């Protein structure tokens, strides 16, 4: 089975530009998570979905960030406008349902974003 | 709300020595606890998990962790470190939902 697929793997953009990160979760997984990883803050949970519905977006840093999940097999994380402090690795992860599902989150390989 | 605290951002051991990575948790409900490993330029992989069954949990690559409620701890150990164990290790917790919260991570260095 294919794992969680993220694109792009690397993105370099200039401040003020719109950035869209994409994620395809594992088929059959009801939960999808977006995390951001930086040296300063570690792994931060930005938002997560259950059955395509956003459950908790309290980790989204500000209004410049938005996430959607139009269907069970696709999610996007958008930053508009981007700023240098948004530079980070963004991970998407999915897991099946049930309390903790198996408890195991399956991570994509991440999207490394650099905002100049 | 739940959270974990990892004590020590960097741990260095010699090859063959005991590995001990510390994690303490806080949770208002019985927690599920996890250890993940991250190799450079990769996502996280599950090492092991505690889901209220046996308190001593064995994972992959010879790692194990013991859930101690009285100490609110879930420390990760391995009797003998191998060079390939060098990586970043994350402790994580979930409550009643699936929102997994990670610790700050501990970078393990293994010296020859």
PDB file of C-alpha atoms in Angstrom:
ATOM      1  CA  UNK A   1       0.000   0.000   0.000  1.00  0.00           C
ATOM      2  CA  UNK A   2       1.169   3.506  -0.684  1.00  0.00           C
ATOM      3  CA  UNK A   3       1.889   5.596   2.360  1.00  0.00           C
ATOM      4  CA  UNK A   4       0.946   9.198   2.971  1.00  0.00           C
ATOM      5  CA  UNK A   5       1.983  11.202  -0.047  1.00  0.00           C
ATOM      6  CA  UNK A   6       2.945  14.831   0.214  1.00  0.00           C
ATOM      7  CA  UNK A   7       3.859  17.341  -2.443  1.00  0.00           C
ATOM      8  CA  UNK A   8       5.951  19.245  -3.128  1.00  0.00           C
ATOM      9  CA  UNK A   9       8.895  17.793  -1.209  1.00  0.00           C
ATOM     10  CA  UNK A  10      10.720  21.095  -1.389  1.00  0.00           C
ATOM     11  CA  UNK A  11       9.491  24.580  -2.100  1.00  0.00           C
ATOM     12  CA  UNK A  12      11.398  27.823  -2.177  1.00  0.00           C
ATOM     13  CA  UNK A  13       9.354  30.957  -2.564  1.00  0.00           C
ATOM     14  CA  UNK A  14       9.535  34.647  -1.904  1.00  0.00           C
ATOM     15  CA  UNK A  15       7.829  36.484   0.872  1.00  0.00           C
ATOM     16  CA  UNK A  16       4.298  37.428  -0.015  1.00  0.00           C
ATOM     17  CA  UNK A  17       3.697  34.541  -2.371  1.00  0.00           C
ATOM     18  CA  UNK A  18       0.971  31.976  -1.892  1.00  0.00           C
ATOM     19  CA  UNK A  19       2.069  28.477  -0.947  1.00  0.00           C
ATOM     20  CA  UNK A  20      -0.060  25.360  -1.275  1.00  0.00           C
ATOM     21  CA  UNK A  21       1.011  22.065   0.231  1.00  0.00           C
ATOM     22  CA  UNK A  22      -0.801  18.878  -0.686  1.00  0.00           C
ATOM     23  CA  UNK A  23      -1.434  15.592   1.039  1.00  0.00           C
ATOM     24  CA  UNK A  24      -2.973  12.282   0.081  1.00  0.00           C
ATOM     25  CA  UNK A  25      -3.671  10.166   3.166  1.00  0.00           C
ATOM     26  CA  UNK A  26      -3.657   6.398   3.304  1.00  0.00           C
ATOM     27  CA  UNK A  27      -6.866   4.990   1.887  1.00  0.00           C
ATOM     28  CA  UNK A  28      -9.347   4.136   4.611  1.00  0.00           C
ATOM     29  CA  UNK A  29      -7.830   6.399   7.244  1.00  0.00           C
ATOM     30  CA  UNK A  30     -10.451   8.667   8.758  1.00  0.00           C
ATOM     31  CA  UNK A  31      -8.101  11.118  10.428  1.00  0.00           C
ATOM     32  CA  UNK A  32      -5.709  13.535   8.789  1.00  0.00           C
ATOM     33  CA  UNK A  33      -3.259  15.789  10.580  1.00  0.00           C
ATOM     34  CA  UNK A  34      -1.039  18.680   9.575  1.00  0.00           C
ATOM     35  CA  UNK A  35       2.082  19.301  11.637  1.00  0.00           C
ATOM     36  CA  UNK A  36       4.824  21.891  11.357  1.00  0.00           C
ATOM     37  CA  UNK A  37       8.369  21.137  12.454  1.00  0.00           C
ATOM     38  CA  UNK A  38      10.970  23.764  13.265  1.00  0.00           C
ATOM     39  CA  UNK A  39      14.115  23.757  15.338  1.00  0.00           C
ATOM     40  CA  UNK A  40      12.675  26.320  17.703  1.00  0.00           C
ATOM     41  CA  UNK A  41       9.216  24.862  18.272  1.00  0.00           C
ATOM     42  CA  UNK A  42       9.602  21.194  17.432  1.00  0.00           C
ATOM     43  CA  UNK A  43       6.508  19.435  16.086  1.00  0.00           C
ATOM     44  CA  UNK A  44       3.372  21.524  16.327  1.00  0.00           C
ATOM     45  CA  UNK A  45      -0.079  20.224  15.527  1.00  0.00           C
ATOM     46  CA  UNK A  46      -1.682  22.761  13.220  1.00  0.00           C
ATOM     47  CA  UNK A  47      -5.045  21.186  12.436  1.00  0.00           C
ATOM     48  CA  UNK A  48      -6.678  17.818  12.142  1.00  0.00           C
ATOM     49  CA  UNK A  49      -9.668  16.417  10.305  1.00  0.00           C
ATOM     50  CA  UNK A  50     -11.994  13.532  10.977  1.00  0.00           C
ATOM     51  CA  UNK A  51     -14.027  12.292   8.020  1.00  0.00           C
ATOM     52  CA  UNK A  52     -13.037  15.430   6.085  1.00  0.00           C
ATOM     53  CA  UNK A  53     -14.341  17.757   8.817  1.00  0.00           C
ATOM     54  CA  UNK A  54     -11.907  20.022  10.679  1.00  0.00           C
ATOM     55  CA  UNK A  55     -12.004  19.068  14.340  1.00  0.00           C
ATOM     56  CA  UNK A  56      -9.413  21.319  15.918  1.00  0.00           C
ATOM     57  CA  UNK A  57      -7.629  24.168  14.173  1.00  0.00           C
ATOM     58  CA  UNK A  58      -6.414  25.888  17.322  1.00  0.00           C
ATOM     59  CA  UNK A  59      -2.837  25.243  16.282  1.00  0.00           C
ATOM     60  CA  UNK A  60      -3.098  27.223  13.077  1.00  0.00           C
ATOM     61  CA  UNK A  61      -0.778  30.157  13.729  1.00  0.00           C
ATOM     62  CA  UNK A  62      -2.812  32.925  12.117  1.00  0.00           C
ATOM     63  CA  UNK A  63      -5.311  33.770   9.446  1.00  0.00           C
ATOM     64  CA  UNK A  64      -2.688  33.478   6.741  1.00  0.00           C
ATOM     65  CA  UNK A  65      -2.933  29.712   7.190  1.00  0.00           C
ATOM     66  CA  UNK A  66      -5.875  27.693   5.950  1.00  0.00           C
ATOM     67  CA  UNK A  67      -6.496  23.994   5.412  1.00  0.00           C
ATOM     68  CA  UNK A  68      -9.133  22.101   3.505  1.00  0.00           C
ATOM     69  CA  UNK A  69     -10.089  18.521   2.973  1.00  0.00           C
ATOM     70  CA  UNK A  70     -12.559  18.398   0.074  1.00  0.00           C
ATOM     71  CA  UNK A  71     -12.656  14.612   0.049  1.00  0.00           C
ATOM     72  CA  UNK A  72     -11.261  11.602   1.851  1.00  0.00           C
ATOM     73  CA  UNK A  73      -8.214  11.337  -0.351  1.00  0.00           C
ATOM     74  CA  UNK A  74      -6.926  14.899  -0.511  1.00  0.00           C
ATOM     75  CA  UNK A  75      -6.051  17.797   1.743  1.00  0.00           C
ATOM     76  CA  UNK A  76      -4.311  21.119   1.252  1.00  0.00           C
ATOM     77  CA  UNK A  77      -2.550  23.516   3.565  1.00  0.00           C
ATOM     78  CA  UNK A  78      -2.335  27.013   2.179  1.00  0.00           C
ATOM     79  CA  UNK A  79      -0.290  29.970   3.353  1.00  0.00           C
ATOM     80  CA  UNK A  80      -1.195  33.336   1.910  1.00  0.00           C
ATOM     81  CA  UNK A  81       0.790  35.541   2.062  1.00  0.00           C
ATOM     82  CA  UNK A  82       3.874  33.608   3.087  1.00  0.00           C
ATOM     83  CA  UNK A  83       6.527  35.072   5.410  1.00  0.00           C
ATOM     84  CA  UNK A  84      10.106  34.002   6.177  1.00  0.00           C
ATOM     85  CA  UNK A  85       9.056  32.767   9.613  1.00  0.00           C
ATOM     86  CA  UNK A  86       6.837  30.191   7.921  1.00  0.00           C
ATOM     87  CA  UNK A  87       9.942  28.353   6.778  1.00  0.00           C
ATOM     88  CA  UNK A  88       9.669  24.850   8.202  1.00  0.00           C
ATOM     89  CA  UNK A  89       8.989  21.248   7.328  1.00  0.00           C
ATOM     90  CA  UNK A  90       5.284  20.558   7.101  1.00  0.00           C
ATOM     91  CA  UNK A  91       4.150  17.010   7.726  1.00  0.00           C
ATOM     92  CA  UNK A  92       0.886  15.383   6.901  1.00  0.00           C
ATOM     93  CA  UNK A  93      -0.144  12.242   8.790  1.00  0.00           C
ATOM     94  CA  UNK A  94      -3.158   9.969   8.831  1.00  0.00           C
ATOM     95  CA  UNK A  95      -4.595   7.244  11.012  1.00  0.00           C
ATOM     96  CA  UNK A  96      -7.677   5.044  11.151  1.00  0.00           C
ATOM     97  CA  UNK A  97     -10.602   5.774  13.451  1.00  0.00           C
ATOM     98  CA  UNK A  98     -11.274   4.575  16.992  1.00  0.00           C
ATOM     99  CA  UNK A  99      -9.655   5.995  20.070  1.00  0.00           C
ATOM    100  CA  UNK A 100      -6.133   6.334  18.886  1.00  0.00           C
ATOM    101  CA  UNK A 101      -7.207   4.155  15.978  1.00  0.00           C
ATOM    102  CA  UNK A 102      -4.264   1.865  16.226  1.00  0.00           C
ATOM    103  CA  UNK A 103      -2.793   4.929  17.833  1.00  0.00           C
ATOM    104  CA  UNK A 104      -0.242   4.986  15.097  1.00  0.00           C
ATOM    105  CA  UNK A 105       0.048   8.021  12.916  1.00  0.00           C
ATOM    106  CA  UNK A 106       1.473   7.365   9.491  1.00  0.00           C
ATOM    107  CA  UNK A 107       3.581  10.280   8.352  1.00  0.00           C
ATOM    108  CA  UNK A 108       4.424  11.543   4.921  1.00  0.00           C
ATOM    109  CA  UNK A 109       7.979  12.504   4.132  1.00  0.00           C
ATOM    110  CA  UNK A 110       7.236  16.163   4.631  1.00  0.00           C
ATOM    111  CA  UNK A 111       7.302  19.335   2.569  1.00  0.00           C
ATOM    112  CA  UNK A 112      10.269  21.552   3.268  1.00  0.00           C
ATOM    113  CA  UNK A 113       9.268  25.176   2.788  1.00  0.00           C
ATOM    114  CA  UNK A 114      11.739  28.017   2.524  1.00  0.00           C
ATOM    115  CA  UNK A 115      10.391  31.548   2.320  1.00  0.00           C
ATOM    116  CA  UNK A 116      12.992  34.106   1.307  1.00  0.00           C
TER     117      UNK A 116
ATOM    118  CA  UNK B   1      -5.570  18.502  27.574  1.00  0.00           C
ATOM    119  CA  UNK B   2      -2.561  16.267  27.309  1.00  0.00           C
ATOM    120  CA  UNK B   3       1.125  16.959  26.866  1.00  0.00           C
ATOM    121  CA  UNK B   4       4.519  15.339  27.167  1.00  0.00           C
ATOM    122  CA  UNK B   5       7.856  16.658  28.315  1.00  0.00           C
ATOM    123  CA  UNK B   6      11.093  15.129  27.158  1.00  0.00           C
ATOM    124  CA  UNK B   7      14.024  15.682  29.465  1.00  0.00           C
ATOM    125  CA  UNK B   8      17.194  16.354  27.567  1.00  0.00           C
ATOM    126  CA  UNK B   9      17.281  17.644  24.018  1.00  0.00           C
ATOM    127  CA  UNK B  10      20.528  15.778  23.330  1.00  0.00           C
ATOM    128  CA  UNK B  11      21.751  12.440  24.611  1.00  0.00           C
ATOM    129  CA  UNK B  12      25.107  10.947  23.682  1.00  0.00           C
ATOM    130  CA  UNK B  13      26.085   7.354  24.388  1.00  0.00           C
ATOM    131  CA  UNK B  14      28.837   5.020  23.324  1.00  0.00           C
ATOM    132  CA  UNK B  15      28.096   2.106  21.059  1.00  0.00           C
ATOM    133  CA  UNK B  16      27.036  -0.827  23.213  1.00  0.00           C
ATOM    134  CA  UNK B  17      25.961   1.345  26.134  1.00  0.00           C
ATOM    135  CA  UNK B  18      22.490   1.656  27.617  1.00  0.00           C
ATOM    136  CA  UNK B  19      20.152   4.131  25.985  1.00  0.00           C
ATOM    137  CA  UNK B  20      17.698   5.971  28.249  1.00  0.00           C
ATOM    138  CA  UNK B  21      15.468   8.689  26.857  1.00  0.00           C
ATOM    139  CA  UNK B  22      13.106  10.304  29.327  1.00  0.00           C
ATOM    140  CA  UNK B  23       9.488  11.291  28.850  1.00  0.00           C
ATOM    141  CA  UNK B  24       6.903  12.510  31.347  1.00  0.00           C
ATOM    142  CA  UNK B  25       3.280  13.004  30.457  1.00  0.00           C
ATOM    143  CA  UNK B  26       0.316  15.012  31.605  1.00  0.00           C
ATOM    144  CA  UNK B  27      -3.185  13.900  30.762  1.00  0.00           C
ATOM    145  CA  UNK B  28      -6.639  14.414  32.201  1.00  0.00           C
ATOM    146  CA  UNK B  29      -7.724  10.998  30.930  1.00  0.00           C
ATOM    147  CA  UNK B  30      -5.907   7.676  30.762  1.00  0.00           C
ATOM    148  CA  UNK B  31      -3.330   8.340  28.110  1.00  0.00           C
ATOM    149  CA  UNK B  32      -2.152   6.481  25.110  1.00  0.00           C
ATOM    150  CA  UNK B  33       1.603   7.018  24.831  1.00  0.00           C
ATOM    151  CA  UNK B  34       3.976   6.590  21.929  1.00  0.00           C
ATOM    152  CA  UNK B  35       7.589   6.805  20.932  1.00  0.00           C
ATOM    153  CA  UNK B  36       8.481   7.775  17.381  1.00  0.00           C
ATOM    154  CA  UNK B  37      11.840   7.951  15.665  1.00  0.00           C
ATOM    155  CA  UNK B  38      12.850  10.365  12.924  1.00  0.00           C
ATOM    156  CA  UNK B  39      15.842   9.823  10.700  1.00  0.00           C
ATOM    157  CA  UNK B  40      17.273  12.772   8.754  1.00  0.00           C
ATOM    158  CA  UNK B  41      15.022  14.120   6.004  1.00  0.00           C
ATOM    159  CA  UNK B  42      12.298  11.619   6.767  1.00  0.00           C
ATOM    160  CA  UNK B  43       8.932  11.552   8.477  1.00  0.00           C
ATOM    161  CA  UNK B  44       8.339   9.942  11.845  1.00  0.00           C
ATOM    162  CA  UNK B  45       8.060   6.188  12.333  1.00  0.00           C
ATOM    163  CA  UNK B  46       6.400   4.458  15.252  1.00  0.00           C
ATOM    164  CA  UNK B  47       8.776   2.670  17.625  1.00  0.00           C
ATOM    165  CA  UNK B  48       6.244   1.484  20.174  1.00  0.00           C
ATOM    166  CA  UNK B  49       2.983   2.396  21.871  1.00  0.00           C
ATOM    167  CA  UNK B  50       1.189   1.994  25.184  1.00  0.00           C
ATOM    168  CA  UNK B  51      -2.575   1.653  25.021  1.00  0.00           C
ATOM    169  CA  UNK B  52      -3.487   0.548  28.569  1.00  0.00           C
ATOM    170  CA  UNK B  53      -2.512  -3.088  28.217  1.00  0.00           C
ATOM    171  CA  UNK B  54       0.877  -4.290  29.483  1.00  0.00           C
ATOM    172  CA  UNK B  55       2.882  -1.547  31.150  1.00  0.00           C
ATOM    173  CA  UNK B  56       6.153  -2.762  29.650  1.00  0.00           C
ATOM    174  CA  UNK B  57       5.985  -2.288  25.932  1.00  0.00           C
ATOM    175  CA  UNK B  58       8.439  -3.730  23.460  1.00  0.00           C
ATOM    176  CA  UNK B  59       8.987  -2.069  20.130  1.00  0.00           C
ATOM    177  CA  UNK B  60      11.093  -2.368  17.058  1.00  0.00           C
ATOM    178  CA  UNK B  61      14.891  -2.337  16.929  1.00  0.00           C
ATOM    179  CA  UNK B  62      15.249  -3.612  20.495  1.00  0.00           C
ATOM    180  CA  UNK B  63      13.637  -0.600  22.166  1.00  0.00           C
ATOM    181  CA  UNK B  64      11.193  -0.835  25.029  1.00  0.00           C
ATOM    182  CA  UNK B  65       9.376   1.539  27.338  1.00  0.00           C
ATOM    183  CA  UNK B  66       7.648   1.195  30.667  1.00  0.00           C
ATOM    184  CA  UNK B  67       4.497   3.054  31.622  1.00  0.00           C
ATOM    185  CA  UNK B  68       4.663   4.185  35.255  1.00  0.00           C
ATOM    186  CA  UNK B  69       1.486   5.883  36.332  1.00  0.00           C
ATOM    187  CA  UNK B  70       2.828   6.835  39.756  1.00  0.00           C
ATOM    188  CA  UNK B  71       5.669   8.720  38.109  1.00  0.00           C
ATOM    189  CA  UNK B  72       3.682   9.847  35.025  1.00  0.00           C
ATOM    190  CA  UNK B  73       6.595   8.581  32.997  1.00  0.00           C
ATOM    191  CA  UNK B  74       7.140   6.596  29.827  1.00  0.00           C
ATOM    192  CA  UNK B  75      10.911   6.378  29.419  1.00  0.00           C
ATOM    193  CA  UNK B  76      12.454   4.691  26.386  1.00  0.00           C
ATOM    194  CA  UNK B  77      15.339   2.266  26.843  1.00  0.00           C
ATOM    195  CA  UNK B  78      17.571   0.005  24.831  1.00  0.00           C
ATOM    196  CA  UNK B  79      20.185  -2.192  26.525  1.00  0.00           C
ATOM    197  CA  UNK B  80      22.887  -1.750  23.911  1.00  0.00           C
ATOM    198  CA  UNK B  81      23.134   1.169  21.517  1.00  0.00           C
ATOM    199  CA  UNK B  82      23.991   0.663  17.887  1.00  0.00           C
ATOM    200  CA  UNK B  83      25.343   3.256  15.502  1.00  0.00           C
ATOM    201  CA  UNK B  84      22.151   2.976  13.465  1.00  0.00           C
ATOM    202  CA  UNK B  85      20.127   4.191  16.477  1.00  0.00           C
ATOM    203  CA  UNK B  86      21.393   7.733  15.965  1.00  0.00           C
ATOM    204  CA  UNK B  87      18.270   9.756  15.239  1.00  0.00           C
ATOM    205  CA  UNK B  88      15.730  12.068  16.824  1.00  0.00           C
ATOM    206  CA  UNK B  89      13.219  10.476  19.162  1.00  0.00           C
ATOM    207  CA  UNK B  90       9.832  11.884  20.016  1.00  0.00           C
ATOM    208  CA  UNK B  91       7.489  10.972  22.818  1.00  0.00           C
ATOM    209  CA  UNK B  92       3.789  11.589  22.119  1.00  0.00           C
ATOM    210  CA  UNK B  93       0.424  11.353  23.845  1.00  0.00           C
ATOM    211  CA  UNK B  94      -3.218  11.227  22.841  1.00  0.00           C
ATOM    212  CA  UNK B  95      -6.289  11.658  24.991  1.00  0.00           C
ATOM    213  CA  UNK B  96      -9.800  10.657  24.035  1.00  0.00           C
ATOM    214  CA  UNK B  97      -9.389  12.101  20.580  1.00  0.00           C
ATOM    215  CA  UNK B  98      -6.717  11.273  18.082  1.00  0.00           C
ATOM    216  CA  UNK B  99      -4.941  14.610  18.371  1.00  0.00           C
ATOM    217  CA  UNK B 100      -1.414  13.468  19.060  1.00  0.00           C
ATOM    218  CA  UNK B 101       0.832  15.897  20.906  1.00  0.00           C
ATOM    219  CA  UNK B 102       4.569  15.482  20.614  1.00  0.00           C
ATOM    220  CA  UNK B 103       7.407  16.335  22.926  1.00  0.00           C
ATOM    221  CA  UNK B 104      10.258  18.561  21.801  1.00  0.00           C
ATOM    222  CA  UNK B 105      12.353  15.581  20.794  1.00  0.00           C
ATOM    223  CA  UNK B 106      15.668  14.121  21.946  1.00  0.00           C
ATOM    224  CA  UNK B 107      18.545  13.800  19.548  1.00  0.00           C
ATOM    225  CA  UNK B 108      20.498  10.616  20.201  1.00  0.00           C
ATOM    226  CA  UNK B 109      24.141  10.482  19.201  1.00  0.00           C
ATOM    227  CA  UNK B 110      26.001   7.170  19.288  1.00  0.00           C
ATOM    228  CA  UNK B 111      29.764   7.336  19.541  1.00  0.00           C
ATOM    229  CA  UNK B 112      31.940   4.528  18.203  1.00  0.00           C
TER     230      UNK B 112
END
